[in-house]
């Protein structure tokens, strides 16, 4: 059955944020070409809405269409009540309540927070607006360093391109890695983007003459099953440990250890989704060494144990995963 995603479009919407869901979810299909998602748009009173780029769009539906949606998505906005004083209309607030799954891209998180959907929950937003968000919504557990946050039935992302990451993550969560990887290739984008949005925060650029860590990151990906300590990584990059650590963080926004763990978790997820390897073998190939270590890291990343994760991506309803978190 096709999953319906309803996009709530507000005045001052970010144009790319509106286009991203339609592109990514449209690209998600079965090997036979059957579309897995339907994307519809709506606005209050089905009124035209205007964006910051100087044009307006006319959504096909009013907010009543949310009653037929499996997922509700709010794109980013560049202005408006939600960003000014943390409020939204009573009509919109009521329409956003009690939905099976709700998502936002970029500053669309201001709208979800204004509706009370993020109270006491982890969330993210564009790094440039993080201070304003924290001031308006102190009750939200804001993490401004990540590309997106999946809290089960409510998901938020950082700015613009992070919406691509979030939508692709949802496809992966709903239908597994093979479908998500095909959608990523269709959209000419990586199936998983490393690091967090800290790497995009304005900062002085590193000196290009001093070299980079990209080649060493590629080498790390090819040797995830090997013991990779900081000294070995620095030696491969032909840098001192101190210089390597500093440059790695400048280029990725995270430490070498955190980046490596994230890649190992991602590889373990792929093996769990696409092979019948035992948990011990998955742990060995992903570089965690033991099943106990894999369980600890996977639970920290997605909230479930390896076998529960495998079962989720082999037929269980994705909402069972969100309830188990």
Short mmCIF file of C-alpha atoms in Angstrom, two decimals:
data_model
loop_
_atom_site.label_atom_id
_atom_site.label_comp_id
_atom_site.label_asym_id
_atom_site.label_seq_id
_atom_site.Cartn_x
_atom_site.Cartn_y
_atom_site.Cartn_z
CA UNK A 1 0.00 0.00 0.00
CA UNK A 2 1.36 3.43 -0.95
CA UNK A 3 2.45 5.61 1.98
CA UNK A 4 0.99 9.11 1.80
CA UNK A 5 3.14 12.06 2.84
CA UNK A 6 1.38 15.40 3.26
CA UNK A 7 3.53 18.53 3.10
CA UNK A 8 2.24 21.56 5.01
CA UNK A 9 3.40 24.65 3.09
CA UNK A 10 3.58 27.98 4.92
CA UNK A 11 4.34 31.50 3.78
CA UNK A 12 8.07 32.25 3.59
CA UNK A 13 8.76 28.56 2.85
CA UNK A 14 12.24 27.52 1.73
CA UNK A 15 11.96 26.44 -1.93
CA UNK A 16 14.40 23.52 -1.81
CA UNK A 17 12.84 22.18 1.38
CA UNK A 18 9.52 21.94 -0.45
CA UNK A 19 11.06 20.19 -3.45
CA UNK A 20 13.25 17.66 -1.62
CA UNK A 21 10.51 15.34 -0.26
CA UNK A 22 8.77 15.11 -3.62
CA UNK A 23 12.03 14.13 -5.29
CA UNK A 24 13.40 11.66 -2.74
CA UNK A 25 10.13 9.89 -1.97
CA UNK A 26 9.19 9.83 -5.67
CA UNK A 27 12.49 8.03 -6.33
CA UNK A 28 11.71 5.30 -3.79
CA UNK A 29 10.28 2.30 -5.59
CA UNK A 30 10.29 -1.48 -5.67
CA UNK A 31 12.61 -3.38 -8.06
CA UNK A 32 9.59 -3.61 -10.39
CA UNK A 33 9.19 0.16 -10.46
CA UNK A 34 6.18 0.42 -8.15
CA UNK A 35 6.12 3.75 -6.30
CA UNK A 36 6.18 3.39 -2.52
CA UNK A 37 5.11 6.92 -1.59
CA UNK A 38 2.56 9.52 -2.64
CA UNK A 39 3.37 13.15 -1.83
CA UNK A 40 0.62 15.78 -1.58
CA UNK A 41 0.75 19.44 -0.57
CA UNK A 42 -1.60 21.54 1.54
CA UNK A 43 -1.97 24.96 3.14
CA UNK A 44 -4.42 26.64 5.48
CA UNK A 45 -7.60 27.18 3.46
CA UNK A 46 -5.75 25.92 0.35
CA UNK A 47 -4.49 29.46 -0.04
CA UNK A 48 -1.46 30.38 -2.20
CA UNK A 49 1.79 30.56 -0.24
CA UNK A 50 4.80 32.64 -1.13
CA UNK A 51 8.47 31.82 -0.78
CA UNK A 52 11.53 33.97 -0.21
CA UNK A 53 12.66 33.42 -3.80
CA UNK A 54 9.90 35.64 -5.15
CA UNK A 55 7.17 33.29 -6.34
CA UNK A 56 4.03 31.63 -4.97
CA UNK A 57 2.65 28.09 -5.13
CA UNK A 58 -0.93 26.89 -4.87
CA UNK A 59 -1.17 23.60 -2.91
CA UNK A 60 -3.73 21.07 -4.08
CA UNK A 61 -5.33 20.59 -0.65
CA UNK A 62 -6.30 22.29 2.57
CA UNK A 63 -5.29 20.97 5.99
CA UNK A 64 -8.06 18.34 5.97
CA UNK A 65 -5.79 16.15 3.83
CA UNK A 66 -3.65 15.56 6.92
CA UNK A 67 -6.36 13.17 8.15
CA UNK A 68 -5.44 10.84 5.26
CA UNK A 69 -1.66 11.11 5.69
CA UNK A 70 0.70 8.50 7.10
CA UNK A 71 3.38 11.16 7.52
CA UNK A 72 3.11 14.94 7.86
CA UNK A 73 6.10 17.05 6.81
CA UNK A 74 6.78 20.76 7.40
CA UNK A 75 9.47 22.38 5.20
CA UNK A 76 11.72 25.14 6.47
CA UNK A 77 10.57 28.75 6.65
CA UNK A 78 12.56 31.98 6.51
CA UNK A 79 10.17 34.14 8.53
CA UNK A 80 6.74 34.14 10.16
CA UNK A 81 5.18 33.79 13.60
CA UNK A 82 6.87 30.52 14.49
CA UNK A 83 10.31 32.06 14.09
CA UNK A 84 9.40 35.47 15.46
CA UNK A 85 7.65 34.62 18.70
CA UNK A 86 7.28 30.81 18.72
CA UNK A 87 3.56 30.72 17.90
CA UNK A 88 1.36 29.42 15.09
CA UNK A 89 -2.35 29.72 14.34
CA UNK A 90 -4.79 27.67 16.40
CA UNK A 91 -5.96 26.02 13.18
CA UNK A 92 -2.49 24.83 12.25
CA UNK A 93 -1.68 23.77 15.79
CA UNK A 94 -4.80 21.59 15.96
CA UNK A 95 -4.12 20.13 12.52
CA UNK A 96 -0.64 18.95 13.52
CA UNK A 97 -1.72 17.05 16.62
CA UNK A 98 -1.85 13.25 16.96
CA UNK A 99 -0.39 12.32 13.60
CA UNK A 100 1.24 8.89 13.05
CA UNK A 101 4.54 10.47 12.07
CA UNK A 102 5.62 14.09 11.78
CA UNK A 103 8.78 15.47 10.16
CA UNK A 104 10.39 18.84 9.62
CA UNK A 105 13.19 20.08 7.41
CA UNK A 106 15.43 22.91 8.59
CA UNK A 107 13.46 25.65 10.40
CA UNK A 108 10.24 23.70 9.96
CA UNK A 109 11.21 22.52 13.45
CA UNK A 110 10.08 25.94 14.74
CA UNK A 111 6.57 25.04 13.59
CA UNK A 112 6.64 21.62 15.25
CA UNK A 113 7.96 23.19 18.45
CA UNK A 114 5.28 25.89 18.35
CA UNK A 115 2.69 23.11 18.06
CA UNK A 116 4.09 21.50 21.22
CA UNK A 117 5.22 18.38 19.38
CA UNK A 118 8.83 18.66 20.51
CA UNK A 119 8.31 19.35 24.22
CA UNK A 120 10.79 17.28 26.21
CA UNK A 121 12.08 15.59 23.07
CA UNK A 122 15.39 15.72 21.17
CA UNK A 123 15.38 17.78 17.97
CA UNK A 124 17.61 19.79 15.66
CA UNK A 125 17.37 22.77 13.33
CA UNK A 126 19.64 24.85 11.11
CA UNK A 127 22.80 25.78 13.00
CA UNK A 128 22.35 29.51 12.25
CA UNK A 129 18.97 29.50 13.99
CA UNK A 130 19.92 27.27 16.92
CA UNK A 131 20.31 30.13 19.41
CA UNK A 132 16.92 31.62 18.50
CA UNK A 133 15.30 28.20 18.69
CA UNK A 134 16.78 27.51 22.14
CA UNK A 135 15.54 30.88 23.38
CA UNK A 136 11.99 30.38 22.08
CA UNK A 137 11.68 26.71 23.01
CA UNK A 138 13.79 25.92 26.10
CA UNK A 139 11.65 22.85 26.76
CA UNK A 140 13.08 21.13 23.65
CA UNK A 141 16.30 19.09 23.89
CA UNK A 142 18.04 20.82 21.01
CA UNK A 143 21.10 19.20 19.41
CA UNK A 144 22.49 21.69 16.87
CA UNK A 145 25.41 19.48 15.82
CA UNK A 146 23.63 16.62 14.01
CA UNK A 147 22.18 16.40 10.50
CA UNK A 148 18.89 14.96 11.72
CA UNK A 149 17.18 13.48 14.78
CA UNK A 150 14.91 10.43 14.62
CA UNK A 151 12.83 10.25 17.78
CA UNK A 152 10.44 7.62 16.50
CA UNK A 153 7.22 9.35 15.49
CA UNK A 154 8.78 12.84 15.31
CA UNK A 155 11.84 13.57 13.15
CA UNK A 156 13.69 16.84 12.55
CA UNK A 157 16.61 17.81 10.32
CA UNK A 158 19.16 20.55 9.91
CA UNK A 159 19.20 22.92 6.96
CA UNK A 160 18.49 22.32 3.28
CA UNK A 161 20.64 19.35 2.21
CA UNK A 162 20.10 17.68 5.58
CA UNK A 163 16.48 17.35 4.45
CA UNK A 164 17.78 14.99 1.78
CA UNK A 165 19.54 12.99 4.47
CA UNK A 166 16.40 12.81 6.59
CA UNK A 167 14.09 11.80 3.74
CA UNK A 168 16.52 9.12 2.63
CA UNK A 169 16.79 7.91 6.24
CA UNK A 170 13.00 7.57 6.35
CA UNK A 171 13.02 5.52 3.15
CA UNK A 172 15.72 3.31 4.68
CA UNK A 173 13.73 2.99 7.91
CA UNK A 174 10.52 2.15 6.06
CA UNK A 175 11.88 -0.16 3.34
CA UNK A 176 15.54 -1.01 4.06
CA UNK A 177 18.91 -0.15 2.59
CA UNK A 178 18.41 -1.58 -0.89
CA UNK A 179 15.42 0.65 -1.64
CA UNK A 180 17.12 3.67 -0.04
CA UNK A 181 20.34 3.09 -1.98
CA UNK A 182 18.43 2.91 -5.27
CA UNK A 183 16.63 6.15 -4.41
CA UNK A 184 19.96 7.78 -3.55
CA UNK A 185 21.46 6.77 -6.89
CA UNK A 186 18.36 8.09 -8.68
CA UNK A 187 18.84 11.42 -6.91
CA UNK A 188 22.63 11.38 -7.52
CA UNK A 189 23.41 11.67 -3.83
CA UNK A 190 25.35 9.61 -1.29
CA UNK A 191 23.22 7.06 0.60
CA UNK A 192 24.75 8.24 3.88
CA UNK A 193 26.54 11.49 4.63
CA UNK A 194 29.28 11.41 7.22
CA UNK A 195 29.64 13.80 10.14
CA UNK A 196 27.21 16.38 11.48
CA UNK A 197 26.31 19.94 10.64
CA UNK A 198 29.15 21.20 12.81
CA UNK A 199 31.36 20.75 9.76
CA UNK A 200 29.30 23.45 7.98
CA UNK A 201 29.38 26.08 10.71
CA UNK A 202 31.29 29.17 9.62
CA UNK A 203 34.92 28.88 10.74
CA UNK A 204 38.35 29.78 9.36
CA UNK A 205 39.27 27.44 6.51
CA UNK A 206 42.16 25.02 7.08
CA UNK A 207 45.35 25.68 5.17
CA UNK A 208 45.15 23.60 1.93
CA UNK A 209 48.94 23.43 1.76
CA UNK A 210 48.98 21.43 4.97
CA UNK A 211 47.20 18.47 3.38
CA UNK A 212 43.95 16.76 4.37
CA UNK A 213 42.56 13.57 5.83
CA UNK A 214 40.31 12.44 2.95
CA UNK A 215 42.69 9.70 1.79
CA UNK A 216 42.96 8.37 5.32
CA UNK A 217 39.17 8.37 5.70
CA UNK A 218 38.92 6.27 2.54
CA UNK A 219 41.56 3.93 3.94
CA UNK A 220 39.62 3.66 7.20
CA UNK A 221 36.46 2.68 5.30
CA UNK A 222 38.39 -0.08 3.54
CA UNK A 223 39.75 -1.42 6.85
CA UNK A 224 36.80 -1.13 9.24
CA UNK A 225 37.44 -4.67 10.53
CA UNK A 226 41.00 -3.80 11.56
CA UNK A 227 42.11 -2.22 14.86
CA UNK A 228 42.57 1.45 13.95
CA UNK A 229 44.14 3.47 16.70
CA UNK A 230 44.91 7.17 16.49
CA UNK A 231 48.64 6.60 16.02
CA UNK A 232 48.09 4.35 13.01
CA UNK A 233 45.70 6.86 11.44
CA UNK A 234 48.09 9.75 11.95
CA UNK A 235 50.93 7.68 10.50
CA UNK A 236 48.86 6.86 7.40
CA UNK A 237 48.10 10.59 6.96
CA UNK A 238 51.80 11.41 7.55
CA UNK A 239 50.92 13.81 10.34
CA UNK A 240 51.51 14.02 14.04
CA UNK A 241 48.64 12.74 16.18
CA UNK A 242 47.86 16.27 17.32
CA UNK A 243 47.80 17.70 13.77
CA UNK A 244 45.79 14.78 12.42
CA UNK A 245 43.18 15.07 15.17
CA UNK A 246 42.81 18.82 14.66
CA UNK A 247 42.59 18.60 10.87
CA UNK A 248 40.18 15.66 10.97
CA UNK A 249 37.78 17.64 13.16
CA UNK A 250 38.12 20.71 10.93
CA UNK A 251 37.15 18.65 7.88
CA UNK A 252 34.39 16.46 9.34
CA UNK A 253 33.13 18.31 12.40
CA UNK A 254 33.76 15.28 14.66
CA UNK A 255 36.68 13.43 16.21
CA UNK A 256 38.33 10.48 14.41
CA UNK A 257 36.96 8.06 17.01
CA UNK A 258 33.39 9.32 16.67
CA UNK A 259 33.57 9.28 12.87
CA UNK A 260 34.99 5.75 12.83
CA UNK A 261 32.31 4.46 15.20
CA UNK A 262 29.58 5.98 13.02
CA UNK A 263 30.99 4.28 9.92
CA UNK A 264 31.22 0.94 11.72
CA UNK A 265 27.64 1.23 12.92
CA UNK A 266 26.50 2.07 9.39
CA UNK A 267 28.37 -0.94 7.97
CA UNK A 268 26.90 -3.20 10.65
CA UNK A 269 23.41 -1.94 9.81
CA UNK A 270 24.00 -2.71 6.15
CA UNK A 271 25.18 -6.26 6.96
CA UNK A 272 22.22 -6.87 9.26
CA UNK A 273 19.79 -5.66 6.60
CA UNK A 274 21.26 -7.44 3.57
CA UNK A 275 22.92 -10.66 4.84
CA UNK A 276 22.19 -13.65 7.05
CA UNK A 277 25.53 -13.40 8.86
CA UNK A 278 25.46 -14.12 12.59
CA UNK A 279 25.75 -11.24 15.00
CA UNK A 280 29.30 -12.25 16.00
CA UNK A 281 30.43 -12.22 12.35
CA UNK A 282 28.71 -8.89 11.71
CA UNK A 283 30.50 -7.48 14.75
CA UNK A 284 33.85 -8.77 13.47
CA UNK A 285 33.40 -7.43 9.93
CA UNK A 286 32.23 -4.05 11.20
CA UNK A 287 35.24 -3.72 13.50
CA UNK A 288 33.47 -4.03 16.86
CA UNK A 289 35.16 -7.32 17.68
CA UNK A 290 32.40 -8.83 19.82
CA UNK A 291 28.63 -9.08 19.71
CA UNK A 292 28.47 -7.31 23.07
CA UNK A 293 30.30 -4.29 21.70
CA UNK A 294 28.09 -4.24 18.59
CA UNK A 295 24.94 -4.37 20.72
CA UNK A 296 26.13 -1.46 22.83
CA UNK A 297 27.00 0.76 19.86
CA UNK A 298 23.93 -0.15 17.80
CA UNK A 299 21.62 0.46 20.74
CA UNK A 300 23.25 3.85 21.32
CA UNK A 301 22.76 4.75 17.64
CA UNK A 302 19.25 3.47 16.87
CA UNK A 303 17.83 2.23 20.17
CA UNK A 304 17.55 -1.51 19.45
CA UNK A 305 19.63 -4.69 19.57
CA UNK A 306 21.06 -6.29 16.37
CA UNK A 307 18.43 -9.03 15.96
CA UNK A 308 15.57 -6.61 16.62
CA UNK A 309 17.07 -4.26 14.04
CA UNK A 310 17.37 -7.09 11.48
CA UNK A 311 13.75 -8.14 12.07
CA UNK A 312 12.59 -4.55 11.66
CA UNK A 313 14.08 -4.33 8.18
CA UNK A 314 12.79 -7.73 7.16
CA UNK A 315 9.06 -7.21 7.40
CA UNK A 316 8.17 -5.52 10.68
CA UNK A 317 6.25 -2.25 10.59
CA UNK A 318 8.73 0.62 10.98
CA UNK A 319 6.61 2.08 13.76
CA UNK A 320 7.43 -0.97 15.91
CA UNK A 321 11.02 0.33 15.93
CA UNK A 322 9.94 3.79 17.06
CA UNK A 323 7.82 2.32 19.87
CA UNK A 324 10.76 0.27 21.12
CA UNK A 325 12.99 3.28 21.59
#
